[in-house]
Amino acid sequence: MLEAKYIREHLDEVRERLALRGQAVNLDGFVLIDGERRKTIQEWERLRSLQKKVSDDVSRKKKEGQDASELIEEMRKVSQELKGLDSIIEEKEKALQDFLLVVPNLPHSSVPVGKDSSDNTEVRRWGE
């Protein structure tokens, strides 16, 4: 199975080599799923960073004797958003894995291009 990172970094090469293999794989689905997954992860990381920063502010305010209830309520909402994003990320990763399972391996560059096994070249023969 090809890795998502390899396909992402070598998209045109993967398309060409799969075409040489005679496989019709639409990699646009991969690009879409991977892009959505990565955007969701970035949003999750942004919210998590905000949550950590505000958590420090809340503890500082409590030490100073100030009211932090507004920040705490805001962080409850952020926490709920993070939980929602977790489930979305899981769905996207499952969809990505399912997609990657149907993408065939790439033929080695030394493999001759042909329509079927009659186009193969004999490299060596063993036995009679």
Short mmCIF file of C-alpha atoms in Angstrom, two decimals:
data_model
loop_
_atom_site.label_atom_id
_atom_site.label_comp_id
_atom_site.label_asym_id
_atom_site.label_seq_id
_atom_site.Cartn_x
_atom_site.Cartn_y
_atom_site.Cartn_z
CA MET A 1 0.00 0.00 0.00
CA LEU A 2 1.29 3.44 -0.91
CA GLU A 3 1.67 6.00 1.83
CA ALA A 4 -0.48 9.12 1.73
CA LYS A 5 2.59 11.32 2.11
CA TYR A 6 4.24 9.72 -0.94
CA ILE A 7 1.13 10.18 -3.08
CA ARG A 8 0.74 13.78 -1.88
CA GLU A 9 4.36 14.64 -2.70
CA HIS A 10 4.52 12.72 -6.02
CA LEU A 11 0.95 13.04 -7.30
CA ASP A 12 1.80 13.49 -10.98
CA GLU A 13 4.34 10.65 -10.94
CA VAL A 14 1.85 8.31 -9.28
CA ARG A 15 -0.79 9.18 -11.89
CA GLU A 16 1.66 8.53 -14.74
CA ARG A 17 2.95 5.23 -13.38
CA LEU A 18 -0.55 3.94 -12.63
CA ALA A 19 -1.58 4.87 -16.17
CA LEU A 20 1.38 2.86 -17.50
CA ARG A 21 0.11 -0.05 -15.45
CA GLY A 22 -3.27 0.30 -17.11
CA GLN A 23 -5.03 1.18 -13.86
CA ALA A 24 -7.71 3.84 -13.90
CA VAL A 25 -7.50 5.31 -10.40
CA ASN A 26 -9.05 8.71 -9.81
CA LEU A 27 -6.67 10.40 -7.40
CA ASP A 28 -8.90 13.48 -7.16
CA GLY A 29 -10.77 11.71 -4.35
CA PHE A 30 -7.49 11.27 -2.50
CA VAL A 31 -6.60 14.94 -2.94
CA LEU A 32 -10.02 16.00 -1.64
CA ILE A 33 -10.07 13.69 1.39
CA ASP A 34 -6.45 14.42 2.29
CA GLY A 35 -6.96 18.17 1.98
CA GLU A 36 -10.06 18.14 4.19
CA ARG A 37 -8.29 15.94 6.75
CA ARG A 38 -5.26 18.22 6.89
CA LYS A 39 -7.41 21.37 7.26
CA THR A 40 -9.36 19.73 10.07
CA ILE A 41 -6.13 18.75 11.84
CA GLN A 42 -4.83 22.31 11.52
CA GLU A 43 -8.06 23.66 13.03
CA TRP A 44 -7.82 21.09 15.86
CA GLU A 45 -4.23 22.13 16.57
CA ARG A 46 -5.18 25.82 16.54
CA LEU A 47 -8.01 25.25 19.03
CA ARG A 48 -5.84 23.06 21.23
CA SER A 49 -3.17 25.77 21.33
CA LEU A 50 -5.80 28.34 22.25
CA GLN A 51 -7.13 26.04 24.95
CA LYS A 52 -3.67 25.67 26.51
CA LYS A 53 -3.03 29.42 26.38
CA VAL A 54 -6.38 30.30 27.96
CA SER A 55 -5.88 27.58 30.57
CA ASP A 56 -2.74 29.41 31.70
CA ASP A 57 -4.69 32.69 31.76
CA VAL A 58 -7.42 31.09 33.87
CA SER A 59 -4.96 29.78 36.43
CA ARG A 60 -3.21 33.18 36.56
CA LYS A 61 -6.54 34.98 37.09
CA LYS A 62 -7.56 32.56 39.83
CA LYS A 63 -4.25 33.13 41.63
CA GLU A 64 -4.83 36.88 41.41
CA GLY A 65 -8.37 36.44 42.75
CA GLN A 66 -10.06 37.62 39.55
CA ASP A 67 -13.18 36.15 37.98
CA ALA A 68 -12.34 33.63 35.22
CA SER A 69 -15.84 32.24 34.66
CA GLU A 70 -16.14 33.84 31.21
CA LEU A 71 -12.90 32.21 30.04
CA ILE A 72 -13.92 28.88 31.55
CA GLU A 73 -17.25 28.96 29.69
CA GLU A 74 -15.45 29.85 26.45
CA MET A 75 -13.10 26.90 26.93
CA ARG A 76 -16.04 24.53 27.45
CA LYS A 77 -17.26 25.52 24.00
CA VAL A 78 -13.75 25.04 22.58
CA SER A 79 -13.57 21.63 24.26
CA GLN A 80 -16.84 20.60 22.60
CA GLU A 81 -15.50 21.80 19.24
CA LEU A 82 -12.33 19.74 19.77
CA LYS A 83 -14.41 16.64 20.45
CA GLY A 84 -16.37 17.24 17.26
CA LEU A 85 -13.17 17.73 15.29
CA ASP A 86 -11.77 14.50 16.76
CA SER A 87 -14.64 12.53 15.29
CA ILE A 88 -14.32 14.31 11.94
CA ILE A 89 -10.58 13.54 11.84
CA GLU A 90 -11.30 9.88 12.60
CA GLU A 91 -13.83 9.74 9.75
CA LYS A 92 -11.41 11.39 7.31
CA GLU A 93 -8.56 9.08 8.30
CA LYS A 94 -10.81 6.03 7.83
CA ALA A 95 -11.92 7.32 4.42
CA LEU A 96 -8.30 7.98 3.48
CA GLN A 97 -7.22 4.48 4.54
CA ASP A 98 -10.12 2.94 2.62
CA PHE A 99 -9.09 4.90 -0.46
CA LEU A 100 -5.44 3.92 -0.12
CA LEU A 101 -6.41 0.25 0.05
CA VAL A 102 -7.76 0.36 -3.51
CA VAL A 103 -4.74 2.17 -5.00
CA PRO A 104 -2.44 -0.49 -6.48
CA ASN A 105 1.30 -0.51 -6.02
CA LEU A 106 3.36 1.28 -8.62
CA PRO A 107 5.32 -0.75 -11.15
CA HIS A 108 9.08 -0.52 -10.91
CA SER A 109 10.71 1.80 -13.44
CA SER A 110 12.45 -1.19 -15.04
CA VAL A 111 9.15 -2.92 -15.87
CA PRO A 112 8.39 -2.66 -19.60
CA VAL A 113 5.19 -0.90 -20.60
CA GLY A 114 2.66 -3.23 -22.16
CA LYS A 115 -0.99 -4.17 -22.31
CA ASP A 116 -0.64 -7.73 -21.05
CA SER A 117 1.93 -10.41 -20.20
CA SER A 118 2.81 -10.99 -23.88
CA ASP A 119 4.63 -7.64 -23.82
CA ASN A 120 6.92 -8.82 -21.03
CA THR A 121 10.59 -9.46 -21.74
CA GLU A 122 12.29 -12.61 -20.50
CA VAL A 123 15.09 -11.73 -18.12
CA ARG A 124 16.25 -15.25 -17.26
CA ARG A 125 15.02 -18.81 -17.49
CA TRP A 126 15.29 -21.43 -14.82
CA GLY A 127 14.99 -25.13 -15.54
CA GLU A 128 13.91 -26.59 -18.84
#
